[in-house]
């Protein structure tokens, strides 16, 4: 028999070793989730601007940009809900039934456990609604329900970018509307600069609207639950409706939801507390 060695169809070089411990750096500054979301989105915008200073971006860059935008959205919700569990008794109680791997519980510091719970995805309307339902938001405001239609469409674009390198598959075409997208199956995602700007703006307005409604929901809920004689919580504190007395309890909520770095920034703690007091103390 011949001892002839058949060369490989594709030449393969040794795979380099990857030390993942060298691929991360710690972040010192702690910002509110909405501030961090705006900063992250603006960072993606700068990458887009530098990579395609003139003309429309390539399909590959379009996919990377959309992935970045949706990653910023997911990070916002994951950070917000995990931190909320630390300051809001009702949220902590609601998440108390959430399963957590024993290995994670043993390895993660207690202050980080709540964030460890949120490895779940937020990259679809179904998943986002499920996460909000977990903290008690079973019925969403009309404004958020309407905005979720646009968010859902962007999530389907993300799915194409992640799983098909930008090519539209039949399932996503069906979810986006087969009558209008059926002939585009197999086409690659290739947005203009204006299209990407519209996607970025839609996501920013969506996150801001969610931020406002979640804040009002959780802060007003404290009043409702404190006045509920059948509450499962034994409240050790109550709102006094005086800023000097309530500031210590109100400030953690304000700091979690307030936009400080963006323009326009949120109203002052004193002003926001005044609205909260006036709408609830009666």
One Martini backbone bead per residue (centre of mass of N, CA, C, O) as a GRO file, in nm:
protein
  282
    1UNK     BB    1   0.100   0.034   0.016
    2UNK     BB    2   0.065   0.356   0.027
    3UNK     BB    3   0.243   0.635   0.210
    4UNK     BB    4   0.082   0.862   0.128
    5UNK     BB    5   0.030   1.196   0.222
    6UNK     BB    6  -0.246   1.377   0.282
    7UNK     BB    7  -0.321   1.682   0.256
    8UNK     BB    8  -0.480   1.928   0.380
    9UNK     BB    9  -0.724   2.128   0.275
   10UNK     BB   10  -0.663   2.297   0.542
   11UNK     BB   11  -0.456   2.488   0.702
   12UNK     BB   12  -0.322   2.425   1.038
   13UNK     BB   13  -0.253   2.599   1.314
   14UNK     BB   14  -0.169   2.667   1.609
   15UNK     BB   15  -0.337   2.725   1.896
   16UNK     BB   16  -0.363   2.977   2.089
   17UNK     BB   17  -0.324   3.088   2.396
   18UNK     BB   18  -0.583   3.186   2.641
   19UNK     BB   19  -0.577   3.439   2.889
   20UNK     BB   20  -0.859   3.550   3.050
   21UNK     BB   21  -0.730   3.714   3.297
   22UNK     BB   22  -0.614   3.947   3.079
   23UNK     BB   23  -0.916   4.058   2.951
   24UNK     BB   24  -0.956   4.235   3.217
   25UNK     BB   25  -1.094   4.530   3.383
   26UNK     BB   26  -1.143   4.734   3.624
   27UNK     BB   27  -1.417   4.935   3.763
   28UNK     BB   28  -1.453   5.210   3.968
   29UNK     BB   29  -1.702   5.351   3.865
   30UNK     BB   30  -2.034   5.428   3.985
   31UNK     BB   31  -2.322   5.417   3.799
   32UNK     BB   32  -2.599   5.459   3.671
   33UNK     BB   33  -2.765   5.275   3.445
   34UNK     BB   34  -2.847   5.517   3.259
   35UNK     BB   35  -2.568   5.641   3.235
   36UNK     BB   36  -2.421   5.391   3.123
   37UNK     BB   37  -2.594   5.361   2.871
   38UNK     BB   38  -2.521   5.629   2.738
   39UNK     BB   39  -2.216   5.581   2.729
   40UNK     BB   40  -2.223   5.319   2.561
   41UNK     BB   41  -2.372   5.433   2.315
   42UNK     BB   42  -2.164   5.658   2.252
   43UNK     BB   43  -1.930   5.461   2.198
   44UNK     BB   44  -2.056   5.332   1.948
   45UNK     BB   45  -2.083   5.593   1.786
   46UNK     BB   46  -1.776   5.645   1.766
   47UNK     BB   47  -1.703   5.392   1.614
   48UNK     BB   48  -1.879   5.454   1.369
   49UNK     BB   49  -1.755   5.731   1.297
   50UNK     BB   50  -1.455   5.626   1.260
   51UNK     BB   51  -1.520   5.385   1.050
   52UNK     BB   52  -1.754   5.591   0.899
   53UNK     BB   53  -1.708   5.907   0.804
   54UNK     BB   54  -1.795   5.811   0.509
   55UNK     BB   55  -2.071   5.697   0.452
   56UNK     BB   56  -2.165   5.381   0.461
   57UNK     BB   57  -2.162   5.105   0.628
   58UNK     BB   58  -2.085   4.803   0.662
   59UNK     BB   59  -2.236   4.513   0.732
   60UNK     BB   60  -2.041   4.433   0.961
   61UNK     BB   61  -2.069   4.700   1.120
   62UNK     BB   62  -2.370   4.693   1.163
   63UNK     BB   63  -2.371   4.443   1.343
   64UNK     BB   64  -2.186   4.548   1.568
   65UNK     BB   65  -2.361   4.791   1.648
   66UNK     BB   66  -2.620   4.640   1.727
   67UNK     BB   67  -2.487   4.469   1.943
   68UNK     BB   68  -2.403   4.709   2.119
   69UNK     BB   69  -2.679   4.830   2.176
   70UNK     BB   70  -2.808   4.571   2.306
   71UNK     BB   71  -2.597   4.539   2.528
   72UNK     BB   72  -2.668   4.806   2.670
   73UNK     BB   73  -2.956   4.725   2.741
   74UNK     BB   74  -2.899   4.469   2.905
   75UNK     BB   75  -2.717   4.606   3.114
   76UNK     BB   76  -2.924   4.791   3.228
   77UNK     BB   77  -3.132   4.581   3.335
   78UNK     BB   78  -2.940   4.408   3.502
   79UNK     BB   79  -2.838   4.633   3.690
   80UNK     BB   80  -3.101   4.748   3.794
   81UNK     BB   81  -3.235   4.486   3.917
   82UNK     BB   82  -3.000   4.407   4.103
   83UNK     BB   83  -2.988   4.675   4.269
   84UNK     BB   84  -3.283   4.685   4.361
   85UNK     BB   85  -3.260   4.442   4.563
   86UNK     BB   86  -3.093   4.621   4.779
   87UNK     BB   87  -3.335   4.863   4.828
   88UNK     BB   88  -3.591   4.665   4.777
   89UNK     BB   89  -3.794   4.462   4.950
   90UNK     BB   90  -3.991   4.355   4.731
   91UNK     BB   91  -3.781   4.260   4.529
   92UNK     BB   92  -3.632   4.065   4.713
   93UNK     BB   93  -3.878   3.887   4.766
   94UNK     BB   94  -3.936   3.814   4.465
   95UNK     BB   95  -3.630   3.690   4.425
   96UNK     BB   96  -3.621   3.456   4.642
   97UNK     BB   97  -3.723   3.223   4.421
   98UNK     BB   98  -3.470   3.236   4.269
   99UNK     BB   99  -3.250   3.056   4.106
  100UNK     BB  100  -2.922   2.933   4.225
  101UNK     BB  101  -2.624   2.836   4.196
  102UNK     BB  102  -2.421   2.706   4.431
  103UNK     BB  103  -2.148   2.790   4.309
  104UNK     BB  104  -2.219   3.091   4.302
  105UNK     BB  105  -2.287   3.137   4.601
  106UNK     BB  106  -1.991   3.057   4.695
  107UNK     BB  107  -1.818   3.265   4.499
  108UNK     BB  108  -1.997   3.507   4.560
  109UNK     BB  109  -2.048   3.791   4.682
  110UNK     BB  110  -2.310   3.909   4.851
  111UNK     BB  111  -2.330   4.192   4.693
  112UNK     BB  112  -2.341   4.007   4.402
  113UNK     BB  113  -2.585   3.812   4.389
  114UNK     BB  114  -2.806   3.967   4.238
  115UNK     BB  115  -2.643   3.987   3.971
  116UNK     BB  116  -2.612   3.677   3.934
  117UNK     BB  117  -2.914   3.630   3.863
  118UNK     BB  118  -2.864   3.812   3.581
  119UNK     BB  119  -2.810   3.599   3.320
  120UNK     BB  120  -3.033   3.676   3.174
  121UNK     BB  121  -3.215   3.763   2.907
  122UNK     BB  122  -3.316   4.083   2.707
  123UNK     BB  123  -3.338   3.998   2.376
  124UNK     BB  124  -3.659   4.016   2.433
  125UNK     BB  125  -3.979   4.069   2.506
  126UNK     BB  126  -4.036   3.812   2.661
  127UNK     BB  127  -3.794   3.834   2.857
  128UNK     BB  128  -3.847   4.115   2.970
  129UNK     BB  129  -4.130   4.061   3.084
  130UNK     BB  130  -4.038   3.837   3.277
  131UNK     BB  131  -3.852   4.017   3.452
  132UNK     BB  132  -4.072   4.224   3.536
  133UNK     BB  133  -4.263   4.016   3.661
  134UNK     BB  134  -4.069   3.933   3.897
  135UNK     BB  135  -4.109   4.241   4.029
  136UNK     BB  136  -4.445   4.300   3.955
  137UNK     BB  137  -4.475   4.381   3.638
  138UNK     BB  138  -4.764   4.276   3.486
  139UNK     BB  139  -4.856   4.577   3.398
  140UNK     BB  140  -4.807   4.774   3.134
  141UNK     BB  141  -4.779   5.053   2.996
  142UNK     BB  142  -4.872   5.178   2.700
  143UNK     BB  143  -4.600   5.303   2.621
  144UNK     BB  144  -4.435   5.038   2.651
  145UNK     BB  145  -4.593   4.852   2.466
  146UNK     BB  146  -4.544   5.022   2.211
  147UNK     BB  147  -4.225   5.020   2.226
  148UNK     BB  148  -4.192   4.703   2.202
  149UNK     BB  149  -4.229   4.677   1.902
  150UNK     BB  150  -3.957   4.804   1.825
  151UNK     BB  151  -3.775   4.630   2.004
  152UNK     BB  152  -3.844   4.362   1.865
  153UNK     BB  153  -3.726   4.430   1.587
  154UNK     BB  154  -3.435   4.474   1.685
  155UNK     BB  155  -3.398   4.188   1.800
  156UNK     BB  156  -3.415   4.048   1.521
  157UNK     BB  157  -3.166   4.180   1.407
  158UNK     BB  158  -2.972   4.068   1.616
  159UNK     BB  159  -3.012   3.771   1.547
  160UNK     BB  160  -2.883   3.790   1.270
  161UNK     BB  161  -2.602   3.895   1.369
  162UNK     BB  162  -2.533   3.654   1.562
  163UNK     BB  163  -2.639   3.375   1.388
  164UNK     BB  164  -2.599   3.498   1.054
  165UNK     BB  165  -2.416   3.742   0.980
  166UNK     BB  166  -2.689   3.921   0.885
  167UNK     BB  167  -2.879   3.710   0.784
  168UNK     BB  168  -3.194   3.642   0.674
  169UNK     BB  169  -3.428   3.450   0.813
  170UNK     BB  170  -3.729   3.301   0.821
  171UNK     BB  171  -3.813   3.356   1.115
  172UNK     BB  172  -3.750   3.662   1.116
  173UNK     BB  173  -3.931   3.726   0.876
  174UNK     BB  174  -4.189   3.636   1.016
  175UNK     BB  175  -4.165   3.831   1.269
  176UNK     BB  176  -4.149   4.094   1.079
  177UNK     BB  177  -4.305   4.006   0.815
  178UNK     BB  178  -4.352   3.821   0.544
  179UNK     BB  179  -4.483   4.001   0.322
  180UNK     BB  180  -4.224   4.212   0.347
  181UNK     BB  181  -3.969   3.978   0.395
  182UNK     BB  182  -3.962   3.720   0.217
  183UNK     BB  183  -3.770   3.837  -0.023
  184UNK     BB  184  -3.515   3.871   0.205
  185UNK     BB  185  -3.423   3.601   0.226
  186UNK     BB  186  -3.062   3.606   0.254
  187UNK     BB  187  -3.020   3.880   0.326
  188UNK     BB  188  -2.821   4.150   0.428
  189UNK     BB  189  -2.737   4.354   0.676
  190UNK     BB  190  -2.767   4.708   0.546
  191UNK     BB  191  -2.724   4.997   0.687
  192UNK     BB  192  -2.749   5.311   0.736
  193UNK     BB  193  -2.659   5.573   0.922
  194UNK     BB  194  -2.954   5.663   0.974
  195UNK     BB  195  -3.061   5.391   1.069
  196UNK     BB  196  -2.873   5.363   1.318
  197UNK     BB  197  -2.965   5.625   1.452
  198UNK     BB  198  -3.260   5.532   1.489
  199UNK     BB  199  -3.198   5.288   1.666
  200UNK     BB  200  -3.054   5.439   1.893
  201UNK     BB  201  -3.291   5.629   1.962
  202UNK     BB  202  -3.504   5.416   2.024
  203UNK     BB  203  -3.348   5.287   2.263
  204UNK     BB  204  -3.321   5.538   2.437
  205UNK     BB  205  -3.625   5.597   2.469
  206UNK     BB  206  -3.700   5.323   2.586
  207UNK     BB  207  -3.519   5.327   2.839
  208UNK     BB  208  -3.625   5.590   2.959
  209UNK     BB  209  -3.917   5.499   2.991
  210UNK     BB  210  -3.859   5.258   3.173
  211UNK     BB  211  -3.717   5.411   3.397
  212UNK     BB  212  -3.961   5.584   3.480
  213UNK     BB  213  -4.170   5.351   3.538
  214UNK     BB  214  -4.009   5.185   3.740
  215UNK     BB  215  -3.975   5.402   3.946
  216UNK     BB  216  -4.274   5.460   4.003
  217UNK     BB  217  -4.351   5.175   4.079
  218UNK     BB  218  -4.152   5.117   4.324
  219UNK     BB  219  -4.209   5.377   4.495
  220UNK     BB  220  -4.522   5.354   4.516
  221UNK     BB  221  -4.529   5.063   4.635
  222UNK     BB  222  -4.435   5.132   4.920
  223UNK     BB  223  -4.694   5.274   5.003
  224UNK     BB  224  -4.902   5.054   4.947
  225UNK     BB  225  -4.770   4.836   5.134
  226UNK     BB  226  -4.774   4.999   5.400
  227UNK     BB  227  -5.108   5.018   5.375
  228UNK     BB  228  -5.109   4.705   5.385
  229UNK     BB  229  -5.232   4.475   5.611
  230UNK     BB  230  -5.149   4.214   5.410
  231UNK     BB  231  -4.864   4.228   5.416
  232UNK     BB  232  -4.563   4.033   5.403
  233UNK     BB  233  -4.436   4.280   5.528
  234UNK     BB  234  -4.232   4.414   5.796
  235UNK     BB  235  -4.225   4.728   5.848
  236UNK     BB  236  -3.953   4.941   5.987
  237UNK     BB  237  -4.062   5.169   5.794
  238UNK     BB  238  -4.173   5.513   5.710
  239UNK     BB  239  -4.318   5.759   5.564
  240UNK     BB  240  -4.309   6.121   5.662
  241UNK     BB  241  -4.315   6.370   5.451
  242UNK     BB  242  -4.003   6.449   5.501
  243UNK     BB  243  -3.703   6.506   5.380
  244UNK     BB  244  -3.522   6.472   5.632
  245UNK     BB  245  -3.652   6.183   5.694
  246UNK     BB  246  -3.650   6.048   5.380
  247UNK     BB  247  -3.371   6.067   5.236
  248UNK     BB  248  -3.237   5.792   5.312
  249UNK     BB  249  -3.460   5.626   5.144
  250UNK     BB  250  -3.474   5.789   4.867
  251UNK     BB  251  -3.185   5.810   4.749
  252UNK     BB  252  -3.137   5.521   4.634
  253UNK     BB  253  -3.353   5.552   4.415
  254UNK     BB  254  -3.247   5.803   4.278
  255UNK     BB  255  -2.956   5.700   4.213
  256UNK     BB  256  -3.053   5.457   4.030
  257UNK     BB  257  -3.239   5.650   3.813
  258UNK     BB  258  -3.064   5.885   3.761
  259UNK     BB  259  -2.964   6.143   3.538
  260UNK     BB  260  -2.640   6.301   3.517
  261UNK     BB  261  -2.470   6.291   3.232
  262UNK     BB  262  -2.700   6.383   3.080
  263UNK     BB  263  -2.911   6.545   2.817
  264UNK     BB  264  -3.106   6.602   3.029
  265UNK     BB  265  -3.111   6.604   3.349
  266UNK     BB  266  -3.225   6.531   3.629
  267UNK     BB  267  -3.384   6.616   3.875
  268UNK     BB  268  -3.376   6.683   4.179
  269UNK     BB  269  -3.426   6.530   4.468
  270UNK     BB  270  -3.620   6.737   4.586
  271UNK     BB  271  -3.819   6.747   4.344
  272UNK     BB  272  -3.887   6.445   4.322
  273UNK     BB  273  -3.988   6.414   4.611
  274UNK     BB  274  -4.221   6.616   4.591
  275UNK     BB  275  -4.386   6.450   4.387
  276UNK     BB  276  -4.409   6.195   4.555
  277UNK     BB  277  -4.549   6.319   4.798
  278UNK     BB  278  -4.796   6.461   4.655
  279UNK     BB  279  -4.900   6.170   4.523
  280UNK     BB  280  -4.911   5.998   4.829
  281UNK     BB  281  -4.992   6.121   5.121
  282UNK     BB  282  -5.322   6.079   5.081
   0.00000   0.00000   0.00000
